[in-house]
């Protein structure tokens, strides 16, 4: 059974156990002073010492921040984003930005935490990995410039080298420019996305345009004969009947996070891809605790802890698309509205790529790249302890789950994953 998605989605499922393995282990002690009184610093996870993995984690964390901001703006509606596409456009744009504007973009993308003299060369490697033909991901980003805008000297060659992007100069004719954009969109996605329903914004100096299409195939296909109408929870009190795909003997990886009070399941897709589901134990609209815990480091730790089980799995047939702007969301996320950089998001002040504004101060610190699952630093610096385990009988009966998070992982070796590439964040509050 083929399942079509545009990067990320929140979905619904219900699962019941056939078998499980216990993964509860002893708690790892929190870092603290040694016998001499000196603070013991955790060694960085070897995974994040690889430049492309570290960059992937940084871009992924930007994606989670972007999702959280968008989610807070629309707490009761569907949210669907392609953070990779947004991050790619911003990262590419930073090549032509002035020093302060470049710093603002890099801080939003967590580049300030990376010691890498060739960020953009590494990004090229990242894009090559996630857009390989077997991944079935089509992603494209573009920088569109006003005809009279003066661009930074030397901007175009490294832009083409690292991102395969050549800026498009507007003609000034909205109809012609929109048609050209739609033609480009169709060509870049090989016809998967034929056109944008949006008109080009007026009075722009710089427009960042991106698109993504993902069509995943389950490693073990669902039997279409087992698809039936079942309950889908819109909220704690309302349900509707929707088509549900079922597999009575699904092989998946599973764990229970007692701190987040949610079940976590990972389903394999072809192309060394997978989907990670976060299922609240209780039907609820409040996913704040789960959402606030999402970082690439946390997902990486989860991936190492989950255990393979056989379960009865039922998931809805869902196809999601989204066409819209994230201008205001990025402004709020990066505090660009007060930094004089509004032109970078396509509207507002008409400033060149070298325009400067005061750099923003980081409102919250990221999790340390070396933090472990059972000893992870929260978004505001507090220590949090997670215990992830499988529990025999934890899904002893079928349960209707209202909402869950779905994440894609990109396996780049036998035991490692890239999370940034398909890191997306979305929430489905109703069947689409």
Short mmCIF file of C-alpha atoms in Angstrom, two decimals:
data_model
loop_
_atom_site.label_atom_id
_atom_site.label_comp_id
_atom_site.label_asym_id
_atom_site.label_seq_id
_atom_site.Cartn_x
_atom_site.Cartn_y
_atom_site.Cartn_z
CA UNK A 1 0.00 0.00 0.00
CA UNK A 2 1.49 3.33 -1.03
CA UNK A 3 1.06 6.23 1.32
CA UNK A 4 1.49 9.80 0.10
CA UNK A 5 2.57 12.49 2.53
CA UNK A 6 4.08 15.92 2.29
CA UNK A 7 6.97 15.57 4.75
CA UNK A 8 5.35 15.33 8.20
CA UNK A 9 2.00 14.72 9.69
CA UNK A 10 0.24 14.09 12.93
CA UNK A 11 -1.94 11.05 12.58
CA UNK A 12 -4.06 8.62 14.54
CA UNK A 13 -3.56 4.95 15.27
CA UNK A 14 -4.41 2.30 17.71
CA UNK A 15 -2.18 -0.63 18.58
CA UNK A 16 -2.46 -3.79 20.66
CA UNK A 17 0.26 -6.15 21.78
CA UNK A 18 1.06 -9.56 20.42
CA UNK A 19 4.46 -9.70 22.09
CA UNK A 20 7.04 -7.38 23.56
CA UNK A 21 10.49 -7.15 25.04
CA UNK A 22 11.34 -5.33 28.23
CA UNK A 23 13.77 -2.47 27.65
CA UNK A 24 13.60 -0.86 31.06
CA UNK A 25 17.10 -0.47 32.34
CA UNK A 26 18.85 1.01 35.30
CA UNK A 27 18.91 4.78 35.50
CA UNK A 28 22.11 6.44 34.38
CA UNK A 29 23.37 8.94 36.95
CA UNK A 30 23.23 12.63 36.13
CA UNK A 31 26.57 14.35 35.54
CA UNK A 32 27.93 15.86 38.73
CA UNK A 33 31.12 16.59 40.63
CA UNK A 34 33.74 13.89 40.95
CA UNK A 35 35.76 13.05 44.06
CA UNK A 36 37.86 16.19 43.64
CA UNK A 37 34.80 18.41 43.39
CA UNK A 38 35.28 19.11 39.67
CA UNK A 39 32.25 18.85 37.41
CA UNK A 40 32.29 15.82 35.12
CA UNK A 41 31.40 16.76 31.55
CA UNK A 42 29.61 14.16 29.44
CA UNK A 43 31.47 13.08 26.35
CA UNK A 44 29.78 14.03 23.12
CA UNK A 45 27.94 11.21 21.35
CA UNK A 46 30.20 9.92 18.53
CA UNK A 47 27.23 10.20 16.17
CA UNK A 48 27.27 13.99 16.46
CA UNK A 49 31.00 14.20 15.85
CA UNK A 50 30.36 13.47 12.17
CA UNK A 51 29.94 16.90 10.49
CA UNK A 52 26.92 15.98 8.38
CA UNK A 53 25.15 14.42 11.37
CA UNK A 54 25.83 17.45 13.54
CA UNK A 55 24.50 19.75 10.82
CA UNK A 56 21.46 17.50 10.41
CA UNK A 57 20.78 17.74 14.15
CA UNK A 58 21.06 21.53 14.09
CA UNK A 59 18.69 21.93 11.15
CA UNK A 60 16.33 19.44 12.77
CA UNK A 61 16.21 21.48 15.96
CA UNK A 62 15.35 24.54 13.88
CA UNK A 63 12.50 22.48 12.43
CA UNK A 64 11.15 21.60 15.85
CA UNK A 65 11.35 25.25 16.90
CA UNK A 66 9.51 26.25 13.72
CA UNK A 67 6.83 23.66 14.40
CA UNK A 68 6.36 24.72 18.01
CA UNK A 69 5.94 28.33 16.97
CA UNK A 70 3.46 27.45 14.22
CA UNK A 71 1.60 25.11 16.54
CA UNK A 72 1.24 27.82 19.19
CA UNK A 73 -0.27 30.11 16.57
CA UNK A 74 -2.86 27.48 15.59
CA UNK A 75 -3.42 25.28 18.67
CA UNK A 76 -6.61 23.61 17.38
CA UNK A 77 -5.94 23.31 13.65
CA UNK A 78 -3.88 21.04 11.43
CA UNK A 79 -0.22 21.96 11.09
CA UNK A 80 1.91 20.71 8.21
CA UNK A 81 5.43 21.96 7.56
CA UNK A 82 8.53 21.08 5.57
CA UNK A 83 11.30 22.50 7.80
CA UNK A 84 14.04 21.10 5.56
CA UNK A 85 12.84 23.23 2.65
CA UNK A 86 12.59 26.35 4.82
CA UNK A 87 16.00 25.73 6.39
CA UNK A 88 17.59 25.16 2.98
CA UNK A 89 16.28 28.47 1.64
CA UNK A 90 17.45 30.34 4.75
CA UNK A 91 20.86 28.67 4.79
CA UNK A 92 21.35 29.47 1.12
CA UNK A 93 20.26 33.07 1.65
CA UNK A 94 22.82 33.53 4.42
CA UNK A 95 25.56 33.30 1.78
CA UNK A 96 24.47 36.69 0.49
CA UNK A 97 23.67 38.35 3.80
CA UNK A 98 25.66 40.92 5.73
CA UNK A 99 27.47 39.91 8.88
CA UNK A 100 24.68 40.64 11.39
CA UNK A 101 21.93 39.23 9.20
CA UNK A 102 24.03 36.13 8.55
CA UNK A 103 24.52 35.75 12.30
CA UNK A 104 20.76 36.02 12.86
CA UNK A 105 20.05 33.29 10.32
CA UNK A 106 22.81 31.06 11.64
CA UNK A 107 21.55 31.36 15.20
CA UNK A 108 18.04 30.43 14.10
CA UNK A 109 19.49 27.35 12.37
CA UNK A 110 21.72 26.52 15.39
CA UNK A 111 24.83 26.97 13.29
CA UNK A 112 26.40 28.95 16.14
CA UNK A 113 26.76 25.64 17.99
CA UNK A 114 28.69 24.01 15.15
CA UNK A 115 32.44 24.29 14.65
CA UNK A 116 32.56 23.69 10.93
CA UNK A 117 34.45 25.97 8.52
CA UNK A 118 32.46 24.58 5.57
CA UNK A 119 28.81 24.60 6.68
CA UNK A 120 27.53 25.06 3.15
CA UNK A 121 29.70 22.29 1.71
CA UNK A 122 28.38 19.96 4.41
CA UNK A 123 24.81 21.07 3.61
CA UNK A 124 25.40 19.95 0.03
CA UNK A 125 26.30 16.50 1.35
CA UNK A 126 23.18 16.52 3.51
CA UNK A 127 20.90 17.36 0.59
CA UNK A 128 22.50 14.69 -1.59
CA UNK A 129 21.79 12.07 1.07
CA UNK A 130 18.12 12.85 1.63
CA UNK A 131 17.17 13.46 -1.99
CA UNK A 132 18.71 10.24 -3.30
CA UNK A 133 16.32 8.48 -5.67
CA UNK A 134 15.49 5.64 -3.28
CA UNK A 135 14.22 8.13 -0.67
CA UNK A 136 11.25 9.22 -2.85
CA UNK A 137 11.64 12.77 -1.55
CA UNK A 138 11.41 15.74 -3.89
CA UNK A 139 12.53 18.97 -2.24
CA UNK A 140 13.31 22.29 -3.89
CA UNK A 141 14.11 25.79 -2.68
CA UNK A 142 14.47 29.02 -4.58
CA UNK A 143 15.49 32.63 -3.96
CA UNK A 144 13.51 35.18 -5.95
CA UNK A 145 14.81 38.76 -6.11
CA UNK A 146 13.37 42.11 -7.07
CA UNK A 147 14.76 43.35 -10.36
CA UNK A 148 16.40 46.47 -8.87
CA UNK A 149 17.88 44.74 -5.84
CA UNK A 150 21.66 44.86 -5.55
CA UNK A 151 23.08 41.55 -4.39
CA UNK A 152 26.30 40.88 -2.55
CA UNK A 153 29.36 40.35 -4.70
CA UNK A 154 30.30 36.68 -4.96
CA UNK A 155 26.87 35.48 -3.80
CA UNK A 156 25.84 33.41 -6.83
CA UNK A 157 28.81 30.98 -7.39
CA UNK A 158 28.81 29.40 -3.87
CA UNK A 159 25.00 29.39 -3.93
CA UNK A 160 25.00 27.26 -7.06
CA UNK A 161 27.87 25.08 -5.84
CA UNK A 162 26.41 24.12 -2.45
CA UNK A 163 22.66 24.38 -2.99
CA UNK A 164 22.17 24.06 -6.74
CA UNK A 165 20.18 27.29 -6.61
CA UNK A 166 20.43 30.18 -9.03
CA UNK A 167 18.46 33.29 -8.03
CA UNK A 168 15.46 34.20 -10.11
CA UNK A 169 15.04 37.88 -10.98
CA UNK A 170 11.43 39.05 -11.18
CA UNK A 171 10.27 40.59 -14.45
CA UNK A 172 7.80 42.90 -12.74
CA UNK A 173 4.84 41.24 -14.50
CA UNK A 174 2.95 39.24 -11.80
CA UNK A 175 1.25 36.93 -14.29
CA UNK A 176 4.46 36.02 -16.09
CA UNK A 177 6.41 35.65 -12.85
CA UNK A 178 3.78 33.36 -11.31
CA UNK A 179 3.64 31.20 -14.43
CA UNK A 180 7.42 30.87 -14.42
CA UNK A 181 7.37 29.88 -10.74
CA UNK A 182 4.74 27.21 -11.39
CA UNK A 183 6.74 25.84 -14.32
CA UNK A 184 9.83 25.68 -12.10
CA UNK A 185 7.86 23.98 -9.32
CA UNK A 186 6.52 21.32 -11.67
CA UNK A 187 9.97 20.65 -13.12
CA UNK A 188 11.72 20.43 -9.74
CA UNK A 189 9.18 17.98 -8.31
CA UNK A 190 8.89 16.04 -11.57
CA UNK A 191 5.21 16.84 -11.82
CA UNK A 192 4.37 15.76 -8.26
CA UNK A 193 3.39 19.35 -7.43
CA UNK A 194 2.00 21.10 -10.49
CA UNK A 195 1.32 24.60 -9.23
CA UNK A 196 1.06 26.94 -6.28
CA UNK A 197 -2.38 28.33 -5.61
CA UNK A 198 -0.88 31.45 -4.11
CA UNK A 199 -0.28 34.75 -5.87
CA UNK A 200 3.16 36.25 -5.57
CA UNK A 201 3.33 38.75 -2.69
CA UNK A 202 3.37 42.41 -3.64
CA UNK A 203 6.27 44.80 -3.00
CA UNK A 204 8.84 42.14 -2.24
CA UNK A 205 12.59 42.49 -2.30
CA UNK A 206 13.45 38.86 -1.54
CA UNK A 207 11.08 35.88 -1.73
CA UNK A 208 12.09 32.48 -0.40
CA UNK A 209 10.12 29.79 -2.22
CA UNK A 210 10.27 26.10 -1.34
CA UNK A 211 8.37 22.89 -1.95
CA UNK A 212 8.58 19.27 -0.82
CA UNK A 213 6.83 16.06 -1.81
CA UNK A 214 7.32 12.68 -0.16
CA UNK A 215 5.75 9.40 -1.22
CA UNK A 216 6.62 6.60 1.17
CA UNK A 217 6.07 2.88 0.80
CA UNK A 218 5.76 0.56 3.78
CA UNK A 219 8.34 -2.21 3.96
CA UNK A 220 5.43 -4.52 4.85
CA UNK A 221 2.41 -3.44 2.84
CA UNK A 222 -1.05 -3.27 4.33
CA UNK A 223 -3.62 -5.68 2.93
CA UNK A 224 -6.32 -3.54 1.29
CA UNK A 225 -8.91 -6.18 2.22
CA UNK A 226 -8.36 -5.39 5.88
CA UNK A 227 -9.14 -1.66 5.47
CA UNK A 228 -12.39 -0.78 7.22
CA UNK A 229 -14.28 2.14 8.74
CA UNK A 230 -13.33 2.72 12.37
CA UNK A 231 -13.46 5.49 14.96
CA UNK A 232 -11.19 8.53 14.62
CA UNK A 233 -11.08 10.91 17.59
CA UNK A 234 -11.44 14.60 16.77
CA UNK A 235 -11.06 15.36 20.47
CA UNK A 236 -11.87 13.80 23.83
CA UNK A 237 -15.62 13.84 23.13
CA UNK A 238 -16.07 13.61 19.35
CA UNK A 239 -15.35 10.78 16.94
CA UNK A 240 -15.98 10.15 13.26
CA UNK A 241 -15.74 7.01 11.13
CA UNK A 242 -12.78 6.90 8.72
CA UNK A 243 -11.00 4.23 6.62
CA UNK A 244 -8.36 2.46 8.72
CA UNK A 245 -5.60 0.20 7.39
CA UNK A 246 -4.81 -2.81 9.58
CA UNK A 247 -2.05 -5.37 10.02
CA UNK A 248 -2.67 -8.05 12.68
CA UNK A 249 1.01 -9.07 12.74
CA UNK A 250 2.88 -5.84 12.16
CA UNK A 251 6.60 -5.79 12.98
CA UNK A 252 7.58 -2.49 14.55
CA UNK A 253 9.89 -1.01 17.15
CA UNK A 254 8.22 0.13 20.34
CA UNK A 255 8.81 1.77 23.69
CA UNK A 256 6.91 3.56 26.46
CA UNK A 257 8.11 6.93 27.76
CA UNK A 258 6.77 7.16 31.29
CA UNK A 259 7.86 10.78 31.66
CA UNK A 260 5.90 11.91 28.61
CA UNK A 261 3.13 9.38 29.29
CA UNK A 262 3.15 8.26 25.67
CA UNK A 263 3.79 5.17 23.59
CA UNK A 264 6.40 5.42 20.84
CA UNK A 265 6.33 3.26 17.72
CA UNK A 266 8.66 3.20 14.73
CA UNK A 267 7.50 1.73 11.42
CA UNK A 268 9.94 0.97 8.56
CA UNK A 269 9.57 2.43 5.08
CA UNK A 270 11.50 1.48 1.97
CA UNK A 271 14.71 3.35 1.18
CA UNK A 272 16.04 2.90 4.75
CA UNK A 273 13.40 5.31 6.01
CA UNK A 274 11.09 5.04 8.97
CA UNK A 275 8.21 6.79 10.70
CA UNK A 276 8.19 7.45 14.44
CA UNK A 277 4.78 7.79 16.12
CA UNK A 278 4.18 9.37 19.51
CA UNK A 279 0.88 8.11 20.93
CA UNK A 280 -0.45 9.71 24.15
CA UNK A 281 -1.58 7.04 26.59
CA UNK A 282 -4.78 9.00 27.19
CA UNK A 283 -6.94 10.61 24.52
CA UNK A 284 -6.12 14.31 24.80
CA UNK A 285 -5.72 17.48 22.80
CA UNK A 286 -2.85 18.65 24.97
CA UNK A 287 0.43 17.54 23.40
CA UNK A 288 2.53 20.31 24.92
CA UNK A 289 4.75 18.02 26.97
CA UNK A 290 5.60 15.88 23.93
CA UNK A 291 6.05 18.89 21.67
CA UNK A 292 8.36 20.66 24.09
CA UNK A 293 10.54 17.56 24.41
CA UNK A 294 11.21 17.15 20.70
CA UNK A 295 14.82 17.66 19.67
CA UNK A 296 17.00 15.75 17.25
CA UNK A 297 19.10 14.50 20.18
CA UNK A 298 16.03 13.14 21.95
CA UNK A 299 14.82 11.39 18.77
CA UNK A 300 18.30 9.93 18.27
CA UNK A 301 18.26 8.52 21.80
CA UNK A 302 14.76 7.12 21.32
CA UNK A 303 15.86 5.35 18.16
CA UNK A 304 18.58 3.54 20.11
CA UNK A 305 16.19 2.46 22.88
CA UNK A 306 13.19 1.10 20.96
CA UNK A 307 12.80 -2.69 20.77
CA UNK A 308 11.30 -4.81 18.01
CA UNK A 309 7.89 -6.32 18.72
CA UNK A 310 4.95 -7.83 16.83
CA UNK A 311 1.67 -5.97 17.24
CA UNK A 312 -1.80 -5.45 15.84
CA UNK A 313 -1.49 -2.11 14.08
CA UNK A 314 -4.23 0.12 12.68
CA UNK A 315 -3.56 3.51 11.07
CA UNK A 316 -5.81 5.87 9.08
CA UNK A 317 -5.46 6.47 5.36
CA UNK A 318 -4.30 10.07 5.23
CA UNK A 319 -3.06 12.31 2.45
CA UNK A 320 -1.92 15.79 3.45
CA UNK A 321 -1.01 18.85 1.39
CA UNK A 322 -0.32 22.43 2.35
CA UNK A 323 0.30 25.61 0.38
CA UNK A 324 0.92 28.75 2.38
CA UNK A 325 3.33 31.17 4.01
CA UNK A 326 5.47 30.86 7.12
CA UNK A 327 6.63 34.46 6.99
CA UNK A 328 5.13 35.53 10.30
CA UNK A 329 6.14 32.27 11.97
CA UNK A 330 9.79 32.72 11.03
CA UNK A 331 9.65 36.34 12.14
CA UNK A 332 8.36 35.33 15.55
CA UNK A 333 10.81 32.48 15.81
CA UNK A 334 13.86 34.55 15.01
CA UNK A 335 12.62 37.91 16.28
CA UNK A 336 13.35 39.30 12.86
CA UNK A 337 10.43 41.69 12.99
CA UNK A 338 12.41 44.00 15.26
CA UNK A 339 15.84 43.40 13.76
CA UNK A 340 15.37 45.16 10.43
CA UNK A 341 15.52 41.90 8.47
CA UNK A 342 11.89 41.71 7.37
CA UNK A 343 12.86 41.87 3.72
CA UNK A 344 14.45 38.45 3.99
CA UNK A 345 11.05 36.83 4.45
CA UNK A 346 9.53 38.36 1.36
CA UNK A 347 7.53 41.32 2.70
CA UNK A 348 8.03 44.51 4.61
CA UNK A 349 11.13 46.68 4.53
CA UNK A 350 12.84 46.78 1.17
CA UNK A 351 16.39 45.95 2.20
CA UNK A 352 19.26 44.43 0.25
CA UNK A 353 20.97 41.14 1.05
CA UNK A 354 23.67 43.05 2.86
CA UNK A 355 21.20 44.91 5.07
CA UNK A 356 22.04 44.96 8.73
CA UNK A 357 20.02 44.93 11.90
CA UNK A 358 20.85 44.27 15.53
CA UNK A 359 21.42 40.57 16.25
CA UNK A 360 18.80 38.85 18.34
CA UNK A 361 19.50 37.30 21.70
CA UNK A 362 18.66 33.62 22.07
CA UNK A 363 15.54 33.29 24.19
CA UNK A 364 16.23 29.70 25.15
CA UNK A 365 19.14 27.35 25.03
CA UNK A 366 19.22 24.08 23.05
CA UNK A 367 19.81 20.70 24.51
CA UNK A 368 23.42 19.66 24.74
CA UNK A 369 24.42 17.43 21.83
CA UNK A 370 25.87 14.87 24.22
CA UNK A 371 22.86 14.50 26.51
CA UNK A 372 21.48 10.99 26.86
CA UNK A 373 17.86 9.83 26.92
CA UNK A 374 17.82 9.35 30.68
CA UNK A 375 19.74 12.52 31.38
CA UNK A 376 18.61 15.20 28.97
CA UNK A 377 18.74 18.94 29.43
CA UNK A 378 15.39 20.62 28.88
CA UNK A 379 14.73 23.55 26.61
CA UNK A 380 15.04 25.99 29.52
CA UNK A 381 18.07 24.36 31.10
CA UNK A 382 16.35 22.12 33.63
CA UNK A 383 17.29 18.47 33.96
CA UNK A 384 14.70 15.95 32.88
CA UNK A 385 14.78 12.21 33.34
CA UNK A 386 13.20 9.95 30.74
CA UNK A 387 12.62 6.26 31.17
CA UNK A 388 11.87 4.49 27.90
CA UNK A 389 10.80 0.90 28.03
CA UNK A 390 8.51 -1.73 26.62
CA UNK A 391 5.93 -3.08 29.02
CA UNK A 392 4.29 -6.48 28.67
CA UNK A 393 0.55 -5.97 28.54
CA UNK A 394 0.92 -2.20 28.19
CA UNK A 395 -1.30 -2.42 25.11
CA UNK A 396 -3.34 -5.38 26.22
CA UNK A 397 -6.43 -4.10 24.46
CA UNK A 398 -7.09 -1.94 21.46
CA UNK A 399 -7.13 1.72 22.32
CA UNK A 400 -8.40 4.60 20.23
CA UNK A 401 -5.64 7.20 20.23
CA UNK A 402 -6.56 10.76 19.40
CA UNK A 403 -3.36 12.31 18.12
CA UNK A 404 0.23 11.34 17.66
CA UNK A 405 3.40 12.74 16.20
CA UNK A 406 4.96 11.18 13.14
CA UNK A 407 8.61 11.65 12.26
CA UNK A 408 10.71 10.35 9.41
CA UNK A 409 14.27 9.15 9.88
CA UNK A 410 16.87 8.73 7.17
CA UNK A 411 19.28 5.86 7.79
CA UNK A 412 22.76 6.73 6.53
CA UNK A 413 24.59 3.67 7.81
CA UNK A 414 23.88 0.43 9.65
CA UNK A 415 23.28 2.18 12.95
CA UNK A 416 22.90 5.91 12.32
CA UNK A 417 20.13 8.22 11.22
CA UNK A 418 19.77 11.74 9.92
CA UNK A 419 16.85 13.52 11.50
CA UNK A 420 17.07 17.00 10.09
CA UNK A 421 16.45 16.01 6.57
CA UNK A 422 12.89 14.93 6.99
CA UNK A 423 12.31 16.52 10.33
CA UNK A 424 8.87 17.91 10.19
CA UNK A 425 6.26 18.60 12.59
CA UNK A 426 2.60 18.48 12.08
CA UNK A 427 -0.57 17.76 13.89
CA UNK A 428 -3.80 16.34 12.54
CA UNK A 429 -6.82 17.38 14.57
CA UNK A 430 -9.27 15.84 12.17
CA UNK A 431 -9.21 13.30 9.39
CA UNK A 432 -8.05 14.83 6.11
#
